[in-house]
């Protein structure tokens, strides 16, 4: 009997050893890093100033860089970018056609992650009424959960709700975002009914008030910021108030009162990193052999870039500090997950154009198009012509959306209306093209632009007339700052860095796309691609 038991025990050990030897090699943790509003050229614009042990140089010099990574659709905005990176898809398939879009079926504007069926968790505000339900396909995070029978953990973290929710996908264990009215990280009942104890403890620290006490000082002497325009240009925004226009920024007056200004400082990145590190530790991400994913998005570069512009001292200081932040995060992963036990990719949701007035100062063509005012005047003219008010209901995402119910009731010919509008817009300064969207594949356009617009088109969430602005013109709300959203390289050329487990050292200059990230991860992890994938595996990055 003892011999039988001993034989059985040895057999089990043998089977276990064989199973271990044949187990599928995967990293313990995948960390996806999306820098909100990072142009590709920032990798090299500040290269000489990045720390040797920072994040960007480490990933460039030890990992793999895809130097010519492009966004394959328009509009190039935050919601679309985060969704497309993680779905390997485009708005025409995943349905995220903007941060906000006009929904033809609902006859109202829809925010990309809005969900009125859920409740806020972590505060009493309405900022938690969010979920991924408007996303029509799976993400790579969903596919990993499916591949491991939901044993993998997936957590999304971003100051912006859409930056944490859309990447994490439908089946995530949690997504967290920042409630800037109360200064706390929150979630929704889509994920949980109560915040975990560690999140409550983190919120109780009131880290934002500590950051406000420190204020925003320059990391290095002011005369070393030679890649930037002088501080306090007239075309820079003033997110801290009209009395705070130059460094150093004293933020003490906001303590305990106003949690919006933190978004416009590099301390927003520090807050995000601190929360992410706590999540890794408390949720034990990467603690076992089952691969987990942390979908991490840094939002402050976008707030800073919009307000001050990409050539500001503020933008340069932000990226120098973010480089150190990323280096610290990689050090943390080395210590807590294990060196060569995790895989990181870093990319961006979009780029940004320079501030028009900065370009004009340097004799470069640029300008502002105030589309909301254009649309307002357009509606007045249409009301006089057709005797019907409010025929154009939205100009979101560089498109005009018609009120088809009013058009039908007034028996207005839609084709005639669209032609009249296009003729009207064609003489507006800064507008290069305006045409009915249904004619997209017939109007004379370079194939690249046509493909990007097609990839951004989902019928019930898109408009009737497409507007294309001239190079370096932007849809503006005021006379300061800048924005993004167009097909041009300054908005569509983004970084893509790979580092860690399974990644070769090297680079490629061939054209790759944002939509290639998810299928490459799927190949690396030996799992199914997301359900709407149109991208391709970047085979060069893998060992």
mmCIF file of N, CA and C in Angstrom, residues 369-492:
data_model
loop_
_atom_site.group_PDB
_atom_site.id
_atom_site.type_symbol
_atom_site.label_atom_id
_atom_site.label_comp_id
_atom_site.label_asym_id
_atom_site.label_seq_id
_atom_site.Cartn_x
_atom_site.Cartn_y
_atom_site.Cartn_z
ATOM 1 N N UNK A 369 -10.226 79.264 -35.707
ATOM 2 C CA UNK A 369 -11.569 79.250 -36.278
ATOM 3 C C UNK A 369 -12.550 79.040 -35.128
ATOM 4 N N UNK A 370 -13.416 79.994 -34.909
ATOM 5 C CA UNK A 370 -14.379 79.900 -33.814
ATOM 6 C C UNK A 370 -15.649 79.233 -34.346
ATOM 7 N N UNK A 371 -15.597 77.888 -34.384
ATOM 8 C CA UNK A 371 -16.675 77.135 -35.016
ATOM 9 C C UNK A 371 -18.021 77.362 -34.345
ATOM 10 N N UNK A 372 -18.030 77.549 -33.036
ATOM 11 C CA UNK A 372 -19.312 77.768 -32.361
ATOM 12 C C UNK A 372 -19.964 79.065 -32.843
ATOM 13 N N UNK A 373 -19.146 80.090 -33.076
ATOM 14 C CA UNK A 373 -19.689 81.352 -33.595
ATOM 15 C C UNK A 373 -20.094 81.206 -35.059
ATOM 16 N N UNK A 374 -19.288 80.460 -35.806
ATOM 17 C CA UNK A 374 -19.636 80.199 -37.206
ATOM 18 C C UNK A 374 -20.984 79.495 -37.288
ATOM 19 N N UNK A 375 -21.165 78.478 -36.436
ATOM 20 C CA UNK A 375 -22.410 77.709 -36.433
ATOM 21 C C UNK A 375 -23.593 78.563 -35.991
ATOM 22 N N UNK A 376 -23.354 79.415 -35.013
ATOM 23 C CA UNK A 376 -24.418 80.304 -34.538
ATOM 24 C C UNK A 376 -24.902 81.221 -35.665
ATOM 25 N N UNK A 377 -23.966 81.829 -36.381
ATOM 26 C CA UNK A 377 -24.344 82.712 -37.489
ATOM 27 C C UNK A 377 -24.970 81.917 -38.629
ATOM 28 N N UNK A 378 -24.435 80.725 -38.856
ATOM 29 C CA UNK A 378 -24.986 79.854 -39.894
ATOM 30 C C UNK A 378 -26.450 79.556 -39.619
ATOM 31 N N UNK A 379 -26.778 79.234 -38.379
ATOM 32 C CA UNK A 379 -28.170 78.937 -38.022
ATOM 33 C C UNK A 379 -29.072 80.156 -38.207
ATOM 34 N N UNK A 380 -28.551 81.341 -37.945
ATOM 35 C CA UNK A 380 -29.350 82.559 -38.163
ATOM 36 C C UNK A 380 -29.669 82.723 -39.652
ATOM 37 N N UNK A 381 -28.645 82.495 -40.472
ATOM 38 C CA UNK A 381 -28.857 82.620 -41.919
ATOM 39 C C UNK A 381 -29.810 81.551 -42.445
ATOM 40 N N UNK A 382 -29.689 80.344 -41.904
ATOM 41 C CA UNK A 382 -30.580 79.252 -42.318
ATOM 42 C C UNK A 382 -32.015 79.531 -41.894
ATOM 43 N N UNK A 383 -32.184 80.131 -40.722
ATOM 44 C CA UNK A 383 -33.534 80.451 -40.232
ATOM 45 C C UNK A 383 -34.198 81.481 -41.148
ATOM 46 N N UNK A 384 -33.413 82.427 -41.645
ATOM 47 C CA UNK A 384 -33.961 83.408 -42.586
ATOM 48 C C UNK A 384 -34.310 82.758 -43.921
ATOM 49 N N UNK A 385 -33.458 81.826 -44.342
ATOM 50 C CA UNK A 385 -33.665 81.203 -45.652
ATOM 51 C C UNK A 385 -34.814 80.210 -45.627
ATOM 52 N N UNK A 386 -34.858 79.370 -44.587
ATOM 53 C CA UNK A 386 -35.833 78.264 -44.566
ATOM 54 C C UNK A 386 -36.991 78.489 -43.579
ATOM 55 N N UNK A 387 -36.909 79.570 -42.805
ATOM 56 C CA UNK A 387 -37.950 79.870 -41.810
ATOM 57 C C UNK A 387 -38.055 78.785 -40.741
ATOM 58 N N UNK A 388 -36.939 78.123 -40.454
ATOM 59 C CA UNK A 388 -36.887 77.088 -39.418
ATOM 60 C C UNK A 388 -35.637 77.338 -38.576
ATOM 61 N N UNK A 389 -35.803 77.396 -37.262
ATOM 62 C CA UNK A 389 -34.678 77.660 -36.363
ATOM 63 C C UNK A 389 -33.954 76.354 -35.998
ATOM 64 N N UNK A 390 -32.696 76.479 -35.686
ATOM 65 C CA UNK A 390 -31.925 75.364 -35.128
ATOM 66 C C UNK A 390 -31.758 74.176 -36.044
ATOM 67 N N UNK A 391 -31.470 74.409 -37.309
ATOM 68 C CA UNK A 391 -31.308 73.293 -38.244
ATOM 69 C C UNK A 391 -29.982 72.550 -38.021
ATOM 70 N N UNK A 392 -28.965 73.270 -37.532
ATOM 71 C CA UNK A 392 -27.687 72.632 -37.183
ATOM 72 C C UNK A 392 -27.632 72.536 -35.660
ATOM 73 N N UNK A 393 -27.561 71.320 -35.145
ATOM 74 C CA UNK A 393 -27.665 71.112 -33.700
ATOM 75 C C UNK A 393 -26.318 70.919 -33.018
ATOM 76 N N UNK A 394 -25.254 70.676 -33.787
ATOM 77 C CA UNK A 394 -23.954 70.424 -33.178
ATOM 78 C C UNK A 394 -22.848 70.643 -34.201
ATOM 79 N N UNK A 395 -21.682 71.096 -33.704
ATOM 80 C CA UNK A 395 -20.487 71.158 -34.551
ATOM 81 C C UNK A 395 -19.340 70.377 -33.902
ATOM 82 N N UNK A 396 -19.696 69.366 -33.123
ATOM 83 C CA UNK A 396 -18.689 68.534 -32.468
ATOM 84 C C UNK A 396 -17.862 67.765 -33.485
ATOM 85 N N UNK A 397 -16.586 67.594 -33.157
ATOM 86 C CA UNK A 397 -15.691 66.704 -33.912
ATOM 87 C C UNK A 397 -15.509 67.125 -35.368
ATOM 88 N N UNK A 398 -15.524 68.434 -35.594
ATOM 89 C CA UNK A 398 -15.284 68.995 -36.931
ATOM 90 C C UNK A 398 -16.332 68.527 -37.936
ATOM 91 N N UNK A 399 -17.548 68.359 -37.435
ATOM 92 C CA UNK A 399 -18.675 67.987 -38.279
ATOM 93 C C UNK A 399 -19.893 68.794 -37.871
ATOM 94 N N UNK A 400 -20.768 69.078 -38.843
ATOM 95 C CA UNK A 400 -22.048 69.708 -38.539
ATOM 96 C C UNK A 400 -23.131 68.641 -38.565
ATOM 97 N N UNK A 401 -23.958 68.655 -37.536
ATOM 98 C CA UNK A 401 -25.027 67.664 -37.393
ATOM 99 C C UNK A 401 -26.370 68.358 -37.583
ATOM 100 N N UNK A 402 -27.196 67.801 -38.437
ATOM 101 C CA UNK A 402 -28.498 68.405 -38.749
ATOM 102 C C UNK A 402 -29.578 67.896 -37.792
ATOM 103 N N UNK A 403 -30.591 68.730 -37.611
ATOM 104 C CA UNK A 403 -31.805 68.310 -36.919
ATOM 105 C C UNK A 403 -32.745 67.739 -37.984
ATOM 106 N N UNK A 404 -32.654 66.437 -38.185
ATOM 107 C CA UNK A 404 -33.387 65.804 -39.290
ATOM 108 C C UNK A 404 -34.900 65.821 -39.076
ATOM 109 N N UNK A 405 -35.337 65.847 -37.849
ATOM 110 C CA UNK A 405 -36.776 65.911 -37.593
ATOM 111 C C UNK A 405 -37.354 67.225 -38.115
ATOM 112 N N UNK A 406 -36.661 68.332 -37.835
ATOM 113 C CA UNK A 406 -37.135 69.636 -38.309
ATOM 114 C C UNK A 406 -37.011 69.745 -39.826
ATOM 115 N N UNK A 407 -35.943 69.165 -40.348
ATOM 116 C CA UNK A 407 -35.752 69.188 -41.804
ATOM 117 C C UNK A 407 -36.884 68.443 -42.506
ATOM 118 N N UNK A 408 -37.217 67.268 -41.965
ATOM 119 C CA UNK A 408 -38.288 66.470 -42.562
ATOM 120 C C UNK A 408 -39.642 67.163 -42.419
ATOM 121 N N UNK A 409 -39.890 67.743 -41.249
ATOM 122 C CA UNK A 409 -41.177 68.413 -41.021
ATOM 123 C C UNK A 409 -41.355 69.609 -41.954
ATOM 124 N N UNK A 410 -40.257 70.313 -42.220
ATOM 125 C CA UNK A 410 -40.331 71.493 -43.100
ATOM 126 C C UNK A 410 -40.180 71.118 -44.567
ATOM 127 N N UNK A 411 -39.984 69.816 -44.836
ATOM 128 C CA UNK A 411 -39.813 69.306 -46.200
ATOM 129 C C UNK A 411 -38.671 70.013 -46.933
ATOM 130 N N UNK A 412 -37.568 70.167 -46.214
ATOM 131 C CA UNK A 412 -36.375 70.777 -46.792
ATOM 132 C C UNK A 412 -35.555 69.688 -47.474
ATOM 133 N N UNK A 413 -35.066 69.955 -48.633
ATOM 134 C CA UNK A 413 -34.221 68.999 -49.354
ATOM 135 C C UNK A 413 -32.842 68.968 -48.683
ATOM 136 N N UNK A 414 -32.482 67.826 -48.123
ATOM 137 C CA UNK A 414 -31.242 67.711 -47.362
ATOM 138 C C UNK A 414 -30.015 67.971 -48.225
ATOM 139 N N UNK A 415 -30.052 67.515 -49.458
ATOM 140 C CA UNK A 415 -28.915 67.725 -50.350
ATOM 141 C C UNK A 415 -28.721 69.216 -50.647
ATOM 142 N N UNK A 416 -29.810 69.908 -50.892
ATOM 143 C CA UNK A 416 -29.714 71.347 -51.140
ATOM 144 C C UNK A 416 -29.205 72.083 -49.894
ATOM 145 N N UNK A 417 -29.692 71.659 -48.728
ATOM 146 C CA UNK A 417 -29.256 72.267 -47.470
ATOM 147 C C UNK A 417 -27.754 72.072 -47.270
ATOM 148 N N UNK A 418 -27.309 70.847 -47.474
ATOM 149 C CA UNK A 418 -25.893 70.546 -47.281
ATOM 150 C C UNK A 418 -25.026 71.338 -48.255
ATOM 151 N N UNK A 419 -25.469 71.449 -49.512
ATOM 152 C CA UNK A 419 -24.692 72.189 -50.506
ATOM 153 C C UNK A 419 -24.608 73.670 -50.134
ATOM 154 N N UNK A 420 -25.720 74.217 -49.684
ATOM 155 C CA UNK A 420 -25.739 75.632 -49.300
ATOM 156 C C UNK A 420 -24.777 75.872 -48.138
ATOM 157 N N UNK A 421 -24.806 74.976 -47.163
ATOM 158 C CA UNK A 421 -23.917 75.102 -45.997
ATOM 159 C C UNK A 421 -22.449 74.986 -46.415
ATOM 160 N N UNK A 422 -22.147 74.037 -47.280
ATOM 161 C CA UNK A 422 -20.758 73.858 -47.724
ATOM 162 C C UNK A 422 -20.255 75.083 -48.481
ATOM 163 N N UNK A 423 -21.111 75.666 -49.311
ATOM 164 C CA UNK A 423 -20.740 76.888 -50.021
ATOM 165 C C UNK A 423 -20.493 78.030 -49.028
ATOM 166 N N UNK A 424 -21.327 78.092 -48.010
ATOM 167 C CA UNK A 424 -21.193 79.128 -46.975
ATOM 168 C C UNK A 424 -19.859 78.967 -46.228
ATOM 169 N N UNK A 425 -19.546 77.723 -45.838
ATOM 170 C CA UNK A 425 -18.338 77.475 -45.060
ATOM 171 C C UNK A 425 -17.066 77.634 -45.876
ATOM 172 N N UNK A 426 -17.168 77.436 -47.190
ATOM 173 C CA UNK A 426 -15.972 77.438 -48.032
ATOM 174 C C UNK A 426 -15.276 78.790 -48.077
ATOM 175 N N UNK A 427 -15.978 79.850 -47.724
ATOM 176 C CA UNK A 427 -15.360 81.182 -47.742
ATOM 177 C C UNK A 427 -14.935 81.625 -46.337
ATOM 178 N N UNK A 428 -15.155 80.781 -45.330
ATOM 179 C CA UNK A 428 -14.737 81.119 -43.963
ATOM 180 C C UNK A 428 -13.220 80.994 -43.848
ATOM 181 N N UNK A 429 -12.528 81.988 -43.297
ATOM 182 C CA UNK A 429 -11.075 81.907 -43.127
ATOM 183 C C UNK A 429 -10.684 80.695 -42.272
ATOM 184 N N UNK A 430 -9.680 79.958 -42.728
ATOM 185 C CA UNK A 430 -9.175 78.818 -41.968
ATOM 186 C C UNK A 430 -9.812 77.494 -42.308
ATOM 187 N N UNK A 431 -10.930 77.513 -43.062
ATOM 188 C CA UNK A 431 -11.580 76.267 -43.452
ATOM 189 C C UNK A 431 -11.094 75.868 -44.840
ATOM 190 N N UNK A 432 -10.448 74.689 -44.915
ATOM 191 C CA UNK A 432 -9.892 74.224 -46.186
ATOM 192 C C UNK A 432 -10.931 73.516 -47.040
ATOM 193 N N UNK A 433 -11.754 72.685 -46.412
ATOM 194 C CA UNK A 433 -12.776 71.916 -47.134
ATOM 195 C C UNK A 433 -14.027 71.803 -46.272
ATOM 196 N N UNK A 434 -15.159 71.752 -46.942
ATOM 197 C CA UNK A 434 -16.435 71.406 -46.301
ATOM 198 C C UNK A 434 -17.250 70.656 -47.328
ATOM 199 N N UNK A 435 -17.718 69.468 -46.981
ATOM 200 C CA UNK A 435 -18.460 68.655 -47.950
ATOM 201 C C UNK A 435 -19.400 67.716 -47.199
ATOM 202 N N UNK A 436 -20.477 67.289 -47.866
ATOM 203 C CA UNK A 436 -21.380 66.315 -47.232
ATOM 204 C C UNK A 436 -20.628 65.019 -46.942
ATOM 205 N N UNK A 437 -20.814 64.478 -45.765
ATOM 206 C CA UNK A 437 -20.096 63.260 -45.390
ATOM 207 C C UNK A 437 -20.462 62.096 -46.310
ATOM 208 N N UNK A 438 -21.687 62.098 -46.813
ATOM 209 C CA UNK A 438 -22.070 61.001 -47.704
ATOM 210 C C UNK A 438 -21.279 61.033 -49.012
ATOM 211 N N UNK A 439 -20.624 62.166 -49.301
ATOM 212 C CA UNK A 439 -19.799 62.279 -50.506
ATOM 213 C C UNK A 439 -18.317 62.043 -50.226
ATOM 214 N N UNK A 440 -17.999 61.576 -49.007
ATOM 215 C CA UNK A 440 -16.601 61.436 -48.592
ATOM 216 C C UNK A 440 -15.758 60.670 -49.597
ATOM 217 N N UNK A 441 -16.281 59.602 -50.139
ATOM 218 C CA UNK A 441 -15.491 58.762 -51.039
ATOM 219 C C UNK A 441 -15.553 59.209 -52.496
ATOM 220 N N UNK A 442 -16.130 60.403 -52.719
ATOM 221 C CA UNK A 442 -16.207 60.940 -54.082
ATOM 222 C C UNK A 442 -15.473 62.265 -54.242
ATOM 223 N N UNK A 443 -15.388 63.048 -53.174
ATOM 224 C CA UNK A 443 -14.733 64.354 -53.294
ATOM 225 C C UNK A 443 -13.227 64.165 -53.466
ATOM 226 N N UNK A 444 -12.554 65.085 -54.171
ATOM 227 C CA UNK A 444 -11.103 64.967 -54.358
ATOM 228 C C UNK A 444 -10.364 65.195 -53.041
ATOM 229 N N UNK A 445 -9.795 64.121 -52.512
ATOM 230 C CA UNK A 445 -9.050 64.171 -51.254
ATOM 231 C C UNK A 445 -7.878 63.204 -51.341
ATOM 232 N N UNK A 446 -6.744 63.509 -50.739
ATOM 233 C CA UNK A 446 -5.686 62.504 -50.646
ATOM 234 C C UNK A 446 -6.206 61.252 -49.945
ATOM 235 N N UNK A 447 -5.743 60.104 -50.402
ATOM 236 C CA UNK A 447 -6.235 58.831 -49.873
ATOM 237 C C UNK A 447 -6.047 58.729 -48.374
ATOM 238 N N UNK A 448 -4.941 59.278 -47.861
ATOM 239 C CA UNK A 448 -4.658 59.208 -46.426
ATOM 240 C C UNK A 448 -5.746 59.901 -45.612
ATOM 241 N N UNK A 449 -6.118 61.109 -46.044
ATOM 242 C CA UNK A 449 -7.140 61.858 -45.306
ATOM 243 C C UNK A 449 -8.489 61.155 -45.418
ATOM 244 N N UNK A 450 -8.812 60.672 -46.628
ATOM 245 C CA UNK A 450 -10.081 59.972 -46.812
ATOM 246 C C UNK A 450 -10.168 58.744 -45.900
ATOM 247 N N UNK A 451 -9.074 57.998 -45.816
ATOM 248 C CA UNK A 451 -9.078 56.799 -44.975
ATOM 249 C C UNK A 451 -9.250 57.156 -43.506
ATOM 250 N N UNK A 452 -8.578 58.217 -43.061
ATOM 251 C CA UNK A 452 -8.704 58.623 -41.660
ATOM 252 C C UNK A 452 -10.130 59.046 -41.330
ATOM 253 N N UNK A 453 -10.780 59.767 -42.232
ATOM 254 C CA UNK A 453 -12.160 60.197 -41.994
ATOM 255 C C UNK A 453 -13.114 59.007 -42.041
ATOM 256 N N UNK A 454 -12.890 58.083 -42.961
ATOM 257 C CA UNK A 454 -13.700 56.864 -42.996
ATOM 258 C C UNK A 454 -13.552 56.066 -41.704
ATOM 259 N N UNK A 455 -12.329 55.969 -41.215
ATOM 260 C CA UNK A 455 -12.081 55.224 -39.982
ATOM 261 C C UNK A 455 -12.706 55.889 -38.761
ATOM 262 N N UNK A 456 -13.019 57.172 -38.877
ATOM 263 C CA UNK A 456 -13.651 57.875 -37.762
ATOM 264 C C UNK A 456 -15.163 57.931 -37.839
ATOM 265 N N UNK A 457 -15.751 57.276 -38.856
ATOM 266 C CA UNK A 457 -17.189 57.430 -39.116
ATOM 267 C C UNK A 457 -18.001 56.242 -38.617
ATOM 268 N N UNK A 458 -18.892 56.515 -37.654
ATOM 269 C CA UNK A 458 -19.885 55.537 -37.196
ATOM 270 C C UNK A 458 -21.252 56.215 -37.376
ATOM 271 N N UNK A 459 -22.129 55.676 -38.231
ATOM 272 C CA UNK A 459 -23.295 56.424 -38.732
ATOM 273 C C UNK A 459 -24.131 57.170 -37.699
ATOM 274 N N UNK A 460 -24.573 56.493 -36.655
ATOM 275 C CA UNK A 460 -25.491 57.153 -35.728
ATOM 276 C C UNK A 460 -24.788 58.137 -34.794
ATOM 277 N N UNK A 461 -23.459 58.132 -34.820
ATOM 278 C CA UNK A 461 -22.706 59.006 -33.928
ATOM 279 C C UNK A 461 -21.870 60.031 -34.696
ATOM 280 N N UNK A 462 -22.195 60.234 -35.951
ATOM 281 C CA UNK A 462 -21.480 61.199 -36.780
ATOM 282 C C UNK A 462 -22.442 62.160 -37.449
ATOM 283 N N UNK A 463 -21.878 63.195 -38.067
ATOM 284 C CA UNK A 463 -22.693 64.279 -38.588
ATOM 285 C C UNK A 463 -23.002 64.184 -40.059
ATOM 286 N N UNK A 464 -23.347 65.344 -40.640
ATOM 287 C CA UNK A 464 -23.805 65.423 -42.022
ATOM 288 C C UNK A 464 -22.830 66.163 -42.937
ATOM 289 N N UNK A 465 -22.089 67.099 -42.368
ATOM 290 C CA UNK A 465 -21.111 67.867 -43.144
ATOM 291 C C UNK A 465 -19.760 67.780 -42.455
ATOM 292 N N UNK A 466 -18.744 67.415 -43.204
ATOM 293 C CA UNK A 466 -17.382 67.332 -42.681
ATOM 294 C C UNK A 466 -16.647 68.643 -42.944
ATOM 295 N N UNK A 467 -15.943 69.120 -41.929
ATOM 296 C CA UNK A 467 -15.130 70.330 -42.046
ATOM 297 C C UNK A 467 -13.666 69.957 -41.856
ATOM 298 N N UNK A 468 -12.808 70.402 -42.751
ATOM 299 C CA UNK A 468 -11.367 70.214 -42.622
ATOM 300 C C UNK A 468 -10.721 71.586 -42.550
ATOM 301 N N UNK A 469 -9.963 71.830 -41.492
ATOM 302 C CA UNK A 469 -9.307 73.122 -41.330
ATOM 303 C C UNK A 469 -7.960 73.137 -42.045
ATOM 304 N N UNK A 470 -7.500 74.323 -42.346
ATOM 305 C CA UNK A 470 -6.172 74.484 -42.921
ATOM 306 C C UNK A 470 -5.112 74.116 -41.882
ATOM 307 N N UNK A 471 -3.923 73.803 -42.353
ATOM 308 C CA UNK A 471 -2.836 73.407 -41.473
ATOM 309 C C UNK A 471 -2.581 74.464 -40.398
ATOM 310 N N UNK A 472 -2.484 74.005 -39.156
ATOM 311 C CA UNK A 472 -2.201 74.833 -37.980
ATOM 312 C C UNK A 472 -3.317 75.819 -37.651
ATOM 313 N N UNK A 473 -4.502 75.644 -38.257
ATOM 314 C CA UNK A 473 -5.692 76.338 -37.768
ATOM 315 C C UNK A 473 -6.395 75.416 -36.781
ATOM 316 N N UNK A 474 -7.063 75.989 -35.817
ATOM 317 C CA UNK A 474 -7.690 75.175 -34.777
ATOM 318 C C UNK A 474 -9.078 75.696 -34.451
ATOM 319 N N UNK A 475 -9.921 74.786 -34.000
ATOM 320 C CA UNK A 475 -11.254 75.133 -33.507
ATOM 321 C C UNK A 475 -11.084 75.729 -32.116
ATOM 322 N N UNK A 476 -11.357 77.004 -31.965
ATOM 323 C CA UNK A 476 -11.020 77.724 -30.735
ATOM 324 C C UNK A 476 -12.260 78.188 -29.985
ATOM 325 N N UNK A 477 -12.068 78.351 -28.656
ATOM 326 C CA UNK A 477 -13.103 78.915 -27.795
ATOM 327 C C UNK A 477 -12.720 80.319 -27.337
ATOM 328 N N UNK A 478 -11.410 80.588 -27.278
ATOM 329 C CA UNK A 478 -10.937 81.897 -26.851
ATOM 330 C C UNK A 478 -9.612 82.189 -27.547
ATOM 331 N N UNK A 479 -8.904 83.203 -27.079
ATOM 332 C CA UNK A 479 -7.691 83.644 -27.757
ATOM 333 C C UNK A 479 -6.420 83.138 -27.071
ATOM 334 N N UNK A 480 -6.534 82.142 -26.196
ATOM 335 C CA UNK A 480 -5.345 81.602 -25.542
ATOM 336 C C UNK A 480 -5.287 80.090 -25.725
ATOM 337 N N UNK A 481 -4.066 79.553 -25.552
ATOM 338 C CA UNK A 481 -3.888 78.105 -25.570
ATOM 339 C C UNK A 481 -4.028 77.490 -26.952
ATOM 340 N N UNK A 482 -4.171 76.173 -26.958
ATOM 341 C CA UNK A 482 -4.220 75.431 -28.214
ATOM 342 C C UNK A 482 -5.071 74.179 -28.048
ATOM 343 N N UNK A 483 -5.146 73.372 -29.122
ATOM 344 C CA UNK A 483 -5.932 72.139 -29.059
ATOM 345 C C UNK A 483 -5.444 71.163 -30.119
ATOM 346 N N UNK A 484 -6.255 70.148 -30.394
ATOM 347 C CA UNK A 484 -5.896 69.051 -31.300
ATOM 348 C C UNK A 484 -7.182 68.490 -31.888
ATOM 349 N N UNK A 485 -7.047 67.483 -32.740
ATOM 350 C CA UNK A 485 -8.236 66.833 -33.280
ATOM 351 C C UNK A 485 -8.191 66.570 -34.770
ATOM 352 N N UNK A 486 -7.174 67.100 -35.463
ATOM 353 C CA UNK A 486 -7.142 67.011 -36.916
ATOM 354 C C UNK A 486 -6.296 65.836 -37.405
ATOM 355 N N UNK A 487 -6.251 65.673 -38.727
ATOM 356 C CA UNK A 487 -5.529 64.560 -39.338
ATOM 357 C C UNK A 487 -4.029 64.819 -39.406
ATOM 358 N N UNK A 488 -3.610 66.060 -39.225
ATOM 359 C CA UNK A 488 -2.229 66.461 -39.490
ATOM 360 C C UNK A 488 -1.237 65.788 -38.548
ATOM 361 N N UNK A 489 0.018 65.757 -38.978
ATOM 362 C CA UNK A 489 1.046 65.032 -38.235
ATOM 363 C C UNK A 489 1.226 65.544 -36.819
ATOM 364 N N UNK A 490 1.055 66.862 -36.602
ATOM 365 C CA UNK A 490 1.242 67.378 -35.245
ATOM 366 C C UNK A 490 0.209 66.810 -34.277
ATOM 367 N N UNK A 491 -0.947 66.401 -34.785
ATOM 368 C CA UNK A 491 -1.967 65.772 -33.940
ATOM 369 C C UNK A 491 -1.913 64.250 -33.986
ATOM 370 N N UNK A 492 -1.379 63.693 -35.073
ATOM 371 C CA UNK A 492 -1.520 62.253 -35.322
ATOM 372 C C UNK A 492 -0.229 61.450 -35.191
#
